[in-house]
Amino acid sequence: MPTVVPEKDAVTVDEDAVHADAKGYRQPEVDVDALRAVLDGRYAEVRDLVRANLAEHAQILLDEEEMSTADFRERVKDVVVMMAGTGQTGMGFPEEYGGGGDIGASIAAFETLAFGDLSVLVKVGVQFGLFGGAILQLGTRTHHDAHLADLVSGRTMGCFAMTESGHGSNVQALGTVATYDAATEEFVITTPDDESRKDYIGNAAAHAALAAVFAQLEVDGVRHGVHAFVVPIREGGRVLEGVRIEDCGPKMGLNGVDNGRIWFDGVRVPRTALLNQFAEVTPEGRYLSPIDNPSKRFFTMLGTLVQGRVCVGGAGINASKVALTIATRYAARRRQFEATSTDEEQLLLDYGMHQRRLFPLIARTYALHFAQEVVADQLHEVFSGPGPTEAGNDEHARRMLESRAAGTKALGTWHATATIQECREACGGAGYISKNRFTALKADTDVFTSFEGDNHVLLQLVAKGLLTDYAGEFEDMDQLGMARFVAGLAVETVVERTAVHKLVQSVRDLLPGGDTWDQEAGLLDPNYQLAMLRFREEHMIGGVARRLKRGIDQGMNPGAVFSRVQDHVIAAARAHTERLVLEAFVARTAALPDGDLKVALNLLCDLHALRTIEADRAWFMEHGRLSSARSKAISREINALCRKLRPLAVDLVDAFGVPEQVLRAEELLG
């Protein structure tokens, strides 16, 4: 990365003038096609296929505004089935069933689909990700032969019936019951009360013929925990006997997706309806499983469904790219006030505040894109190898994937919500007009922070892994168990086993000044930037461990202790994920050959890193890692980076490759 001038006189030197004439700096030029190739990675052809399909079906963005809800649902279904015919939606399924046999390709295709109508994206996610993923990952050959070819082609529509009105995140406590009847060799699916009805289920209200139903498995009066079953709910469009379905009604967005509620009144399905990858019930009623521990079995089962979480995170990041493309290109042509000339008004993008609003969001989007790339690659590697119950499978790698996917999904979807709002405001009143896309972007992405795991709950999952180092006890732990486990360790052990402490120490050894390393290192030194985030992470993890231990030592109830420190738990998990995101960005830019593209991405990487530190400057100052003078220097550096990025801004968003046809916003973009 470019080096910064010495900062000993940071308080008195005119930093703006210094950076404007920084020695050796030459403004880079961006080759948009080359940068797009970097972003698209090894699945560029897959992403281009999806872009072409989005352009072909761009009319659906207008249909969403003009059609009735019922008609638009049918339109969305038709587009999904047409896209299935191109192969883009089935890339993660085995080739023998009409798929592409490439999980990484399926992630790339889904992420890119977020450039277009998001009802289409979510319906694809429900059909091929959730329902299809349950059949593929939780079922065995019998289920694959029976269902995969039809669901991959779109001939059979299905739904994923997990969430209940009374239980969303706490899946282990679901109320739906599947009782085995040995006399008939059938499972009887029952909804015992309204709290146990399946709720918010995509595809349920109108289109699904089959449901992957998650229910408490009961054999001979003994409960064996939550398992999944394939349950017919419609035939020829008619709801079957014993099944009751209601429409969830109008929603904030995604009204092209038919969300519904489902009740089961003694619905009988054959014994083979149990998706039996992890458990089996014999004809006579014996329960068998290769995983003895019920909690481990449950978490192993849910872990196979992590692909949905990865996909939602990527979709949120790509929806941000649409908003930023519109807002940046608009700001590059819209003029307002005669700020620097009496002859014409100034472009919005030339105002420092407008740069401050948009450019850090562009930088963070790039950072999250590369972090998402790491998660997608890990997912591909884990799920292309041995299954979770097979010899040679690395359980630690799976837990690391689950944690990283959870953290990236949380940060990616929160980023989408914040970015779309800021971009809407940056387009003024014009951003409020539906045809300029922000109406749908805001409404349709808002729920991303909730589905596939509430973001705060997901960050608790991340924290659990940090505090236990993904230990063998991890699967058995609820929040109380985690509190007890951590309290039983020396606090120093908790910090050491995360390996973060050792990383910080090694960075300190590399930088000048001993314990004043973070006061003397260059602001644009990636070692400094990473070390700051590592220090914050280490300190927060240790703080959580100390607070948990103190409460337990004082005789407090473990649940009460955890509740009191929950804000610290979330902060530690977020700090950990922020560090992973920056590491991914630094690594990706370092791997590029020298040239203008690398310089441009280093500018973005520096901006992202310094803005992350600036955003939490109060914490760094409270903990002695940031002086007031250095804090001001960081803010000046951010402003300088924004000025350097100004000539590149439009190229940087054009490299996202959002098809012109789906941008709409003709009046904004010209």
XYZ file of C-alpha atoms in Angstrom:
670
model
C 0.000 0.000 0.000
C 1.177 3.623 -0.462
C 2.988 5.034 2.529
C 1.883 8.018 4.540
C 4.144 10.985 5.379
C 5.569 11.047 8.909
C 2.991 12.205 11.416
C 5.072 13.716 14.193
C 3.642 17.127 13.334
C 0.158 15.813 12.647
C -1.463 18.451 14.818
C 0.214 21.454 13.165
C 0.891 20.343 9.605
C -1.738 21.045 6.935
C -2.467 17.391 6.236
C -4.805 18.183 3.342
C -2.020 19.956 1.478
C 0.485 17.232 2.293
C -1.715 14.458 0.964
C -2.721 16.392 -2.142
C 0.952 16.514 -3.111
C 2.023 13.190 -1.582
C 5.406 12.318 -3.010
C 5.341 9.582 -5.574
C 1.568 9.275 -5.784
C 0.128 8.983 -9.279
C -3.595 8.863 -9.875
C -4.419 5.356 -11.141
C -6.843 4.521 -13.919
C -9.338 1.691 -13.590
C -9.891 -0.854 -16.338
C -13.541 -1.640 -15.612
C -13.534 -4.974 -17.411
C -10.372 -6.091 -15.618
C -11.777 -5.080 -12.235
C -15.036 -6.871 -12.994
C -13.015 -9.984 -13.789
C -11.392 -9.731 -10.353
C -14.780 -9.402 -8.671
C -16.413 -12.176 -10.709
C -13.570 -14.574 -9.979
C -13.574 -18.121 -11.271
C -17.336 -18.102 -11.849
C -17.409 -15.201 -14.309
C -19.286 -17.259 -16.929
C -21.932 -18.250 -14.380
C -22.409 -14.655 -13.290
C -22.679 -13.519 -16.909
C -25.342 -16.163 -17.587
C -27.391 -14.781 -14.695
C -26.832 -11.199 -15.860
C -28.136 -12.153 -19.309
C -31.226 -13.785 -17.805
C -31.863 -10.751 -15.599
C -31.646 -8.449 -18.599
C -34.027 -10.662 -20.557
C -36.605 -10.626 -17.755
C -36.096 -7.002 -16.649
C -39.782 -6.271 -17.303
C -40.582 -8.027 -14.027
C -39.329 -4.972 -12.130
C -42.157 -2.984 -13.681
C -44.644 -5.831 -13.275
C -44.090 -5.720 -9.512
C -45.516 -2.191 -9.454
C -48.407 -2.731 -11.867
C -49.730 -6.266 -11.231
C -52.003 -7.499 -8.479
C -50.306 -9.566 -5.787
C -51.853 -12.788 -7.092
C -50.813 -12.092 -10.687
C -47.325 -11.018 -9.672
C -46.840 -14.238 -7.699
C -47.641 -16.228 -10.829
C -45.304 -14.039 -12.861
C -42.474 -14.626 -10.384
C -43.106 -18.365 -10.443
C -43.003 -18.392 -14.245
C -39.682 -16.518 -14.305
C -38.193 -18.890 -11.736
C -39.219 -21.916 -13.811
C -37.857 -20.308 -16.984
C -34.546 -19.607 -15.255
C -34.458 -23.200 -14.055
C -34.536 -24.183 -17.708
C -31.259 -22.325 -18.303
C -29.503 -24.350 -15.609
C -28.585 -21.367 -13.434
C -30.711 -22.383 -10.443
C -29.614 -26.023 -10.250
C -25.854 -25.673 -10.348
C -25.365 -27.057 -6.849
C -27.243 -30.319 -7.460
C -25.736 -33.569 -8.771
C -25.474 -33.790 -12.551
C -27.436 -37.038 -12.645
C -30.544 -35.093 -11.558
C -30.078 -32.238 -14.015
C -27.807 -30.104 -11.849
C -24.341 -28.721 -12.401
C -22.498 -30.515 -9.624
C -20.765 -27.329 -8.452
C -21.769 -25.761 -5.130
C -19.514 -22.757 -5.641
C -21.218 -22.017 -8.943
C -24.633 -22.141 -7.292
C -23.546 -19.526 -4.725
C -22.216 -17.256 -7.470
C -25.435 -17.592 -9.457
C -27.638 -16.824 -6.466
C -25.611 -13.785 -5.397
C -25.788 -12.322 -8.889
C -29.531 -12.862 -9.006
C -29.770 -10.154 -6.311
C -29.151 -7.528 -9.005
C -32.710 -8.085 -10.212
C -36.139 -8.538 -8.680
C -35.705 -9.870 -5.168
C -38.978 -11.814 -5.096
C -37.437 -13.949 -7.833
C -34.273 -14.296 -5.772
C -36.130 -15.380 -2.639
C -38.377 -17.816 -4.490
C -35.275 -19.345 -6.054
C -33.766 -19.541 -2.573
C -36.826 -21.268 -1.146
C -37.210 -23.757 -3.993
C -33.612 -24.678 -4.739
C -31.740 -23.590 -1.628
C -34.014 -24.408 1.304
C -36.411 -27.077 0.032
C -33.946 -28.560 -2.453
C -31.099 -28.267 0.036
C -33.075 -30.156 2.674
C -33.801 -33.005 0.255
C -30.188 -33.105 -0.939
C -28.373 -32.709 2.375
C -30.762 -34.405 4.823
C -32.170 -37.083 2.529
C -30.604 -40.196 1.027
C -30.666 -41.868 -2.375
C -34.349 -42.794 -2.094
C -35.348 -39.157 -1.616
C -32.928 -37.926 -4.247
C -34.324 -40.300 -6.864
C -37.886 -39.439 -5.929
C -37.629 -35.655 -5.867
C -34.434 -33.998 -7.092
C -34.978 -34.119 -10.862
C -38.471 -32.647 -10.547
C -37.510 -29.910 -8.112
C -34.361 -28.956 -10.063
C -36.446 -28.512 -13.223
C -39.199 -26.630 -11.392
C -41.807 -29.260 -12.207
C -42.438 -29.770 -8.489
C -42.513 -26.761 -6.199
C -41.721 -27.171 -2.534
C -41.389 -25.255 0.709
C -39.193 -25.338 3.814
C -41.453 -25.625 6.852
C -39.199 -24.968 9.827
C -40.161 -21.681 11.493
C -43.192 -21.662 13.799
C -45.213 -18.798 15.221
C -43.886 -19.562 18.710
C -40.340 -20.505 17.747
C -38.126 -18.957 15.102
C -34.482 -18.967 16.132
C -34.903 -21.680 18.780
C -35.414 -24.559 16.374
C -34.787 -27.224 19.026
C -38.013 -26.193 20.760
C -40.333 -26.572 17.742
C -43.808 -27.796 18.680
C -44.864 -29.785 15.594
C -44.788 -33.522 16.362
C -44.157 -36.522 14.095
C -45.303 -39.660 15.946
C -44.364 -43.062 14.536
C -47.185 -45.608 14.162
C -45.521 -49.025 13.916
C -48.818 -50.723 13.039
C -49.054 -48.850 9.739
C -45.365 -47.922 9.345
C -46.318 -44.266 9.086
C -45.494 -40.980 10.772
C -48.404 -38.887 11.976
C -47.672 -35.151 11.630
C -49.590 -32.965 14.089
C -49.740 -29.282 14.968
C -50.691 -29.332 18.671
C -51.529 -25.617 18.998
C -51.415 -22.319 17.129
C -47.983 -21.500 18.535
C -46.741 -24.596 16.673
C -48.171 -23.680 13.288
C -45.574 -23.268 10.560
C -45.356 -19.549 9.781
C -43.861 -17.219 7.156
C -43.224 -20.243 4.918
C -42.259 -19.197 1.377
C -44.075 -21.021 -1.455
C -46.694 -22.319 1.010
C -49.607 -20.008 0.288
C -50.011 -20.850 -3.400
C -47.449 -23.033 -5.127
C -45.822 -25.742 -3.014
C -46.888 -29.338 -3.550
C -44.391 -30.717 -1.012
C -43.026 -29.442 2.278
C -39.832 -30.286 4.128
C -41.400 -30.283 7.584
C -39.273 -30.040 10.726
C -40.906 -31.743 13.691
C -40.162 -33.432 17.007
C -39.721 -37.145 16.240
C -41.536 -39.365 18.743
C -41.211 -43.154 18.769
C -43.032 -45.255 21.377
C -43.473 -42.269 23.649
C -39.811 -41.180 23.476
C -38.783 -37.884 21.860
C -35.619 -37.918 19.733
C -35.463 -34.237 18.809
C -36.177 -32.314 15.622
C -36.035 -34.209 12.305
C -37.180 -33.395 8.780
C -39.916 -35.120 6.761
C -41.193 -34.813 3.195
C -44.905 -34.102 3.487
C -47.305 -33.621 0.527
C -49.502 -30.562 1.077
C -51.130 -30.129 -2.357
C -52.075 -32.251 -5.319
C -53.078 -30.639 -8.576
C -53.227 -27.296 -6.794
C -55.700 -28.605 -4.188
C -54.755 -28.538 -0.513
C -54.771 -32.085 0.843
C -56.938 -33.423 3.639
C -55.571 -32.766 7.111
C -53.554 -29.770 5.903
C -54.728 -26.203 6.502
C -52.978 -23.281 4.811
C -53.455 -19.549 5.249
C -51.856 -16.704 3.355
C -49.649 -14.459 5.525
C -51.070 -11.492 3.617
C -49.334 -8.314 2.426
C -45.774 -7.800 3.633
C -43.317 -4.901 3.717
C -41.827 -6.310 0.541
C -41.242 -9.507 -1.442
C -44.927 -9.709 -2.297
C -44.105 -11.917 -5.262
C -43.337 -14.669 -2.722
C -46.378 -16.544 -1.414
C -45.653 -16.797 2.306
C -48.155 -18.896 4.232
C -49.023 -20.640 7.483
C -49.502 -24.390 7.701
C -51.310 -26.596 10.242
C -51.198 -30.406 10.205
C -54.081 -32.381 11.670
C -52.911 -35.993 11.937
C -51.394 -36.068 8.446
C -49.984 -39.531 7.725
C -46.835 -40.041 5.662
C -44.927 -43.285 5.034
C -41.895 -44.232 7.112
C -39.680 -43.373 4.135
C -40.799 -39.733 4.373
C -38.190 -39.232 7.106
C -35.124 -37.559 5.604
C -32.774 -40.136 7.019
C -29.226 -38.932 6.428
C -28.679 -38.720 10.187
C -31.344 -40.979 11.681
C -33.618 -43.890 10.789
C -36.712 -45.526 12.259
C -36.980 -49.232 11.478
C -40.340 -50.725 10.445
C -40.864 -52.179 13.931
C -40.101 -48.804 15.566
C -36.422 -48.786 16.585
C -34.681 -45.427 16.403
C -31.160 -45.571 14.928
C -28.588 -42.839 14.334
C -24.851 -42.783 13.573
C -24.614 -39.772 15.945
C -25.442 -40.792 19.516
C -25.526 -37.358 21.132
C -28.929 -35.712 20.410
C -27.552 -32.153 20.510
C -24.628 -33.014 18.260
C -27.020 -34.750 15.875
C -29.248 -31.670 15.796
C -26.414 -29.213 15.164
C -24.876 -31.491 12.541
C -28.203 -31.590 10.746
C -28.598 -27.801 10.821
C -24.972 -27.340 9.802
C -25.666 -29.005 6.473
C -28.122 -26.194 5.711
C -25.536 -23.414 6.083
C -25.622 -22.738 2.342
C -28.808 -20.700 2.737
C -27.086 -18.414 5.227
C -24.132 -17.937 2.892
C -26.474 -17.121 0.014
C -28.454 -14.502 1.941
C -25.284 -12.717 2.995
C -24.090 -12.586 -0.597
C -27.477 -11.377 -1.798
C -27.418 -8.498 0.679
C -23.960 -7.445 -0.473
C -25.036 -7.525 -4.135
C -28.209 -5.553 -3.456
C -25.917 -2.890 -1.970
C -24.054 -2.786 -5.288
C -27.263 -1.873 -7.115
C -27.973 1.015 -4.747
C -24.395 2.293 -4.902
C -24.295 2.102 -8.690
C -27.416 4.251 -8.978
C -26.428 6.764 -6.294
C -22.836 7.181 -7.478
C -23.689 7.578 -11.137
C -26.450 10.013 -10.239
C -24.051 12.068 -8.119
C -21.595 12.187 -11.026
C -24.124 14.026 -13.220
C -26.448 15.903 -10.832
C -25.450 19.484 -10.066
C -26.441 21.585 -7.055
C -25.328 25.095 -6.008
C -22.563 27.286 -7.452
C -19.984 26.195 -4.898
C -16.763 26.591 -6.875
C -17.848 28.427 -10.025
C -20.190 31.265 -10.932
C -20.877 29.675 -14.330
C -22.342 26.327 -13.332
C -23.447 24.408 -10.276
C -21.175 21.799 -8.726
C -21.556 18.069 -9.177
C -22.799 16.304 -6.071
C -19.885 13.882 -6.212
C -17.421 16.768 -5.915
C -18.718 17.700 -2.484
C -16.605 16.282 0.326
C -19.649 15.283 2.350
C -21.145 13.367 -0.549
C -17.868 11.513 -0.967
C -17.866 10.763 2.744
C -21.393 9.357 2.453
C -20.812 7.081 -0.523
C -17.139 6.144 -0.837
C -16.738 4.327 2.511
C -19.848 2.334 1.588
C -18.285 1.407 -1.748
C -15.099 0.392 0.080
C -17.025 -1.697 2.610
C -18.968 -3.351 -0.194
C -15.705 -4.408 -1.829
C -14.427 -5.639 1.537
C -17.563 -7.682 2.170
C -17.468 -9.015 -1.392
C -14.011 -10.476 -0.817
C -14.994 -11.759 2.626
C -18.018 -13.434 1.051
C -15.709 -14.940 -1.561
C -13.752 -16.614 1.260
C -16.927 -18.013 2.841
C -18.226 -19.317 -0.492
C -14.907 -21.024 -1.213
C -14.929 -22.643 2.235
C -18.492 -23.838 1.702
C -17.564 -25.364 -1.635
C -14.577 -27.157 -0.128
C -16.432 -28.471 2.923
C -19.486 -29.709 1.048
C -17.570 -31.095 -1.903
C -15.658 -33.365 0.476
C -16.818 -36.206 2.757
C -20.244 -35.924 4.360
C -20.672 -34.898 8.014
C -21.041 -38.509 9.186
C -18.305 -39.982 6.987
C -14.736 -40.826 7.964
C -12.213 -38.140 7.185
C -14.636 -35.248 7.562
C -13.131 -32.289 9.403
C -15.733 -31.259 11.984
C -13.612 -28.309 13.057
C -13.665 -26.949 9.496
C -17.443 -27.254 9.430
C -17.816 -25.355 12.685
C -15.447 -22.661 11.454
C -17.520 -22.380 8.278
C -20.779 -22.108 10.232
C -19.316 -19.363 12.394
C -17.822 -17.414 9.517
C -21.011 -17.737 7.489
C -23.046 -16.462 10.448
C -20.837 -13.425 10.987
C -20.563 -12.522 7.309
C -24.306 -12.881 6.825
C -24.960 -10.539 9.750
C -22.538 -7.853 8.589
C -23.531 -8.206 4.927
C -27.259 -7.813 5.520
C -26.886 -4.967 8.022
C -24.656 -3.282 5.453
C -27.363 -3.672 2.813
C -29.972 -2.005 5.013
C -27.691 0.919 5.859
C -26.307 1.334 2.343
C -29.646 1.320 0.556
C -31.003 3.920 2.976
C -27.965 6.181 2.565
C -28.091 5.861 -1.222
C -31.793 6.652 -1.259
C -31.152 9.826 0.718
C -28.186 10.693 -1.494
C -30.572 10.730 -4.470
C -32.918 13.169 -2.756
C -36.609 13.099 -3.568
C -35.896 11.265 -6.812
C -34.799 8.272 -4.778
C -38.321 8.025 -3.399
C -39.845 7.346 -6.819
C -40.515 3.629 -7.344
C -39.057 3.445 -10.838
C -35.694 4.470 -9.425
C -35.549 1.108 -7.615
C -35.006 2.196 -4.027
C -38.610 1.458 -3.054
C -38.212 -2.228 -3.863
C -34.603 -2.430 -2.681
C -35.495 -1.070 0.753
C -38.656 -3.107 1.176
C -37.340 -6.388 -0.205
C -33.979 -6.495 1.584
C -35.187 -5.382 5.004
C -36.060 -8.930 6.046
C -32.606 -10.212 5.105
C -31.458 -9.259 8.610
C -34.051 -11.676 10.023
C -34.314 -14.737 7.843
C -31.719 -17.495 7.706
C -31.036 -16.459 11.291
C -31.658 -13.235 13.206
C -28.400 -11.304 13.032
C -27.981 -10.888 16.778
C -28.611 -14.594 17.330
C -26.070 -15.389 14.621
C -23.443 -13.245 16.320
C -24.060 -15.183 19.533
C -23.190 -18.307 17.534
C -19.958 -16.616 16.464
C -19.162 -15.684 20.068
C -19.829 -19.220 21.230
C -17.172 -20.497 18.872
C -14.709 -17.815 19.965
C -15.122 -18.537 23.649
C -14.930 -22.304 23.321
C -12.549 -22.434 20.352
C -15.055 -24.701 18.610
C -14.381 -27.296 21.297
C -16.018 -30.713 21.401
C -18.493 -29.432 23.955
C -19.658 -26.778 21.499
C -22.641 -28.684 20.106
C -24.093 -29.340 23.551
C -24.044 -25.759 24.653
C -26.952 -23.458 24.987
C -26.235 -20.002 26.393
C -26.197 -21.281 29.967
C -23.811 -24.077 29.073
C -21.465 -21.611 27.431
C -21.455 -19.434 30.558
C -20.640 -22.430 32.760
C -17.962 -23.696 30.382
C -16.144 -20.373 30.153
C -16.412 -19.820 33.898
C -14.594 -23.109 34.424
C -11.557 -21.937 32.464
C -8.827 -19.514 33.327
C -9.600 -16.268 31.504
C -6.117 -16.317 29.986
C -6.874 -19.739 28.520
C -9.971 -18.401 26.757
C -7.959 -15.644 25.135
C -5.026 -17.864 24.210
C -7.136 -20.574 22.604
C -8.588 -18.069 20.134
C -5.017 -17.571 18.799
C -5.741 -13.855 18.444
C -3.391 -12.864 21.273
C -0.433 -14.485 19.550
C -1.271 -12.691 16.311
C -1.301 -9.322 18.045
C 2.005 -10.005 19.752
C 3.648 -10.969 16.467
C 2.473 -7.748 14.840
C 3.752 -5.711 17.785
C 7.153 -7.294 17.323
C 7.203 -6.186 13.676
C 6.385 -2.547 14.291
C 8.639 0.114 15.825
C 8.331 1.615 19.261
C 7.562 -1.317 21.538
C 4.270 -0.743 23.305
C 3.786 2.456 21.320
C 3.584 0.490 18.068
C 0.100 1.726 17.289
C 1.065 5.344 17.879
C 3.984 5.313 15.436
C 3.025 2.940 12.622
C 1.891 4.452 9.316
C -1.863 4.795 9.027
C -1.746 3.125 5.629
C 0.300 0.189 6.831
C -1.958 -2.897 6.604
C -0.112 -4.368 9.581
C -1.208 -1.400 11.655
C -4.792 -1.588 10.420
C -5.081 -5.309 11.100
C -3.340 -5.060 14.443
C -5.835 -2.458 15.632
C -8.741 -4.750 14.795
C -6.974 -7.755 16.306
C -6.324 -5.852 19.527
C -9.978 -4.854 19.765
C -11.094 -8.428 19.162
C -8.697 -9.885 21.723
C -9.631 -7.342 24.353
C -13.359 -7.866 23.841
C -13.139 -11.659 23.981
C -11.123 -11.457 27.176
C -13.608 -8.963 28.585
C -16.549 -11.254 27.930
C -14.724 -14.176 29.550
C -13.858 -12.100 32.616
C -17.428 -10.881 33.007
C -18.875 -14.385 32.676
C -16.402 -15.772 35.182
C -16.965 -12.948 37.671
C -20.718 -13.463 37.632
C -20.454 -17.224 38.115
C -17.882 -16.776 40.898
C -20.358 -14.483 42.665
C -22.944 -17.253 42.622
C -25.243 -15.701 40.056
C -27.488 -17.781 37.827
C -25.582 -18.546 34.577
C -28.525 -17.414 32.454
C -28.690 -14.089 34.293
C -24.939 -13.664 33.901
C -25.130 -14.266 30.162
C -28.032 -11.850 29.785
C -26.080 -9.111 31.561
C -23.074 -9.438 29.271
C -24.990 -10.104 26.056
C -24.084 -6.717 24.592
C -20.394 -7.506 25.135
C -20.896 -10.942 23.550
C -22.374 -9.381 20.410
C -19.662 -6.698 20.271
C -16.891 -9.308 20.495
C -18.428 -11.382 17.704
C -18.842 -8.327 15.522
C -15.242 -7.261 16.156
C -14.076 -10.741 15.204
C -15.994 -10.686 11.940
C -14.802 -7.152 11.129
C -11.237 -8.430 11.475
C -11.934 -11.359 9.139
C -13.448 -8.995 6.562
C -10.413 -6.731 6.580
C -8.054 -9.706 6.394
C -9.882 -10.948 3.310
C -9.593 -7.541 1.628
C -5.904 -7.145 2.486
C -5.109 -10.650 1.241
C -7.015 -10.166 -2.017
C -5.292 -6.896 -2.864
C -1.871 -8.258 -1.906
C -2.342 -11.121 -4.373
C -2.864 -8.773 -7.337
C 0.004 -7.955 -9.703
C 1.445 -4.462 -9.396
C -0.371 -1.867 -11.463
C -3.197 0.652 -11.427
C -5.803 -1.917 -10.425
C -3.852 -2.834 -7.317
C -3.330 0.828 -6.426
C -7.053 1.536 -6.771
C -8.056 -1.433 -4.629
C -5.440 -0.493 -2.034
C -7.041 2.949 -1.810
C -10.387 1.272 -1.158
C -8.853 -1.130 1.340
C -7.204 1.727 3.242
C -10.469 3.643 3.264
C -12.382 0.650 4.574
C -9.815 -0.071 7.290
C -9.527 3.499 8.540
C -13.268 4.097 8.412
C -13.771 0.925 10.503
C -11.356 2.277 13.110
C -12.888 5.756 12.956
C -16.394 4.364 13.421
C -15.300 2.825 16.731
C -12.814 5.520 17.689
C -14.422 5.969 21.102
C -13.599 2.373 22.021
C -10.000 2.650 20.806
C -9.530 5.916 22.706
C -11.109 4.472 25.865
C -8.680 1.577 25.742
C -5.552 3.635 25.107
C -4.955 2.619 21.530
C -5.791 5.928 19.879
C -4.740 9.448 20.851
C -6.943 12.395 20.022
C -4.303 13.720 17.606
C -4.066 10.374 15.820
C -7.834 10.075 15.713
C -7.976 13.420 13.919
C -5.206 12.277 11.586
C -7.274 9.218 10.643
C -10.242 11.423 9.768
C -8.018 13.644 7.610
C -6.589 10.572 5.909
C -10.089 9.309 5.141
C -10.952 12.628 3.526
C -7.750 12.490 1.488
C -8.537 8.955 0.341
C -12.011 10.053 -0.713
C -10.491 12.788 -2.887
C -8.162 10.253 -4.494
C -11.089 7.947 -5.178
C -13.290 10.664 -6.680
C -11.990 10.215 -10.277
C -12.416 6.447 -9.956
C -15.840 6.309 -8.338
C -18.015 5.635 -11.369
C -15.596 3.005 -12.677
C -15.560 1.294 -9.272
C -19.346 0.859 -9.243
C -19.555 0.035 -12.941
C -17.195 -2.864 -12.231
C -19.961 -4.444 -10.130
C -21.546 -5.345 -13.469
C -25.167 -4.579 -12.663
C -27.002 -4.913 -16.008
C -28.270 -1.574 -17.333
C -31.712 -3.071 -17.917
C -32.273 -3.762 -14.222
C -30.912 -0.464 -12.956
C -33.938 1.348 -14.386
C -33.683 4.882 -12.871
C -33.474 6.398 -16.362
C -34.072 9.941 -15.111
C -31.348 9.601 -12.494
C -28.759 8.002 -14.723
C -29.469 9.734 -18.028
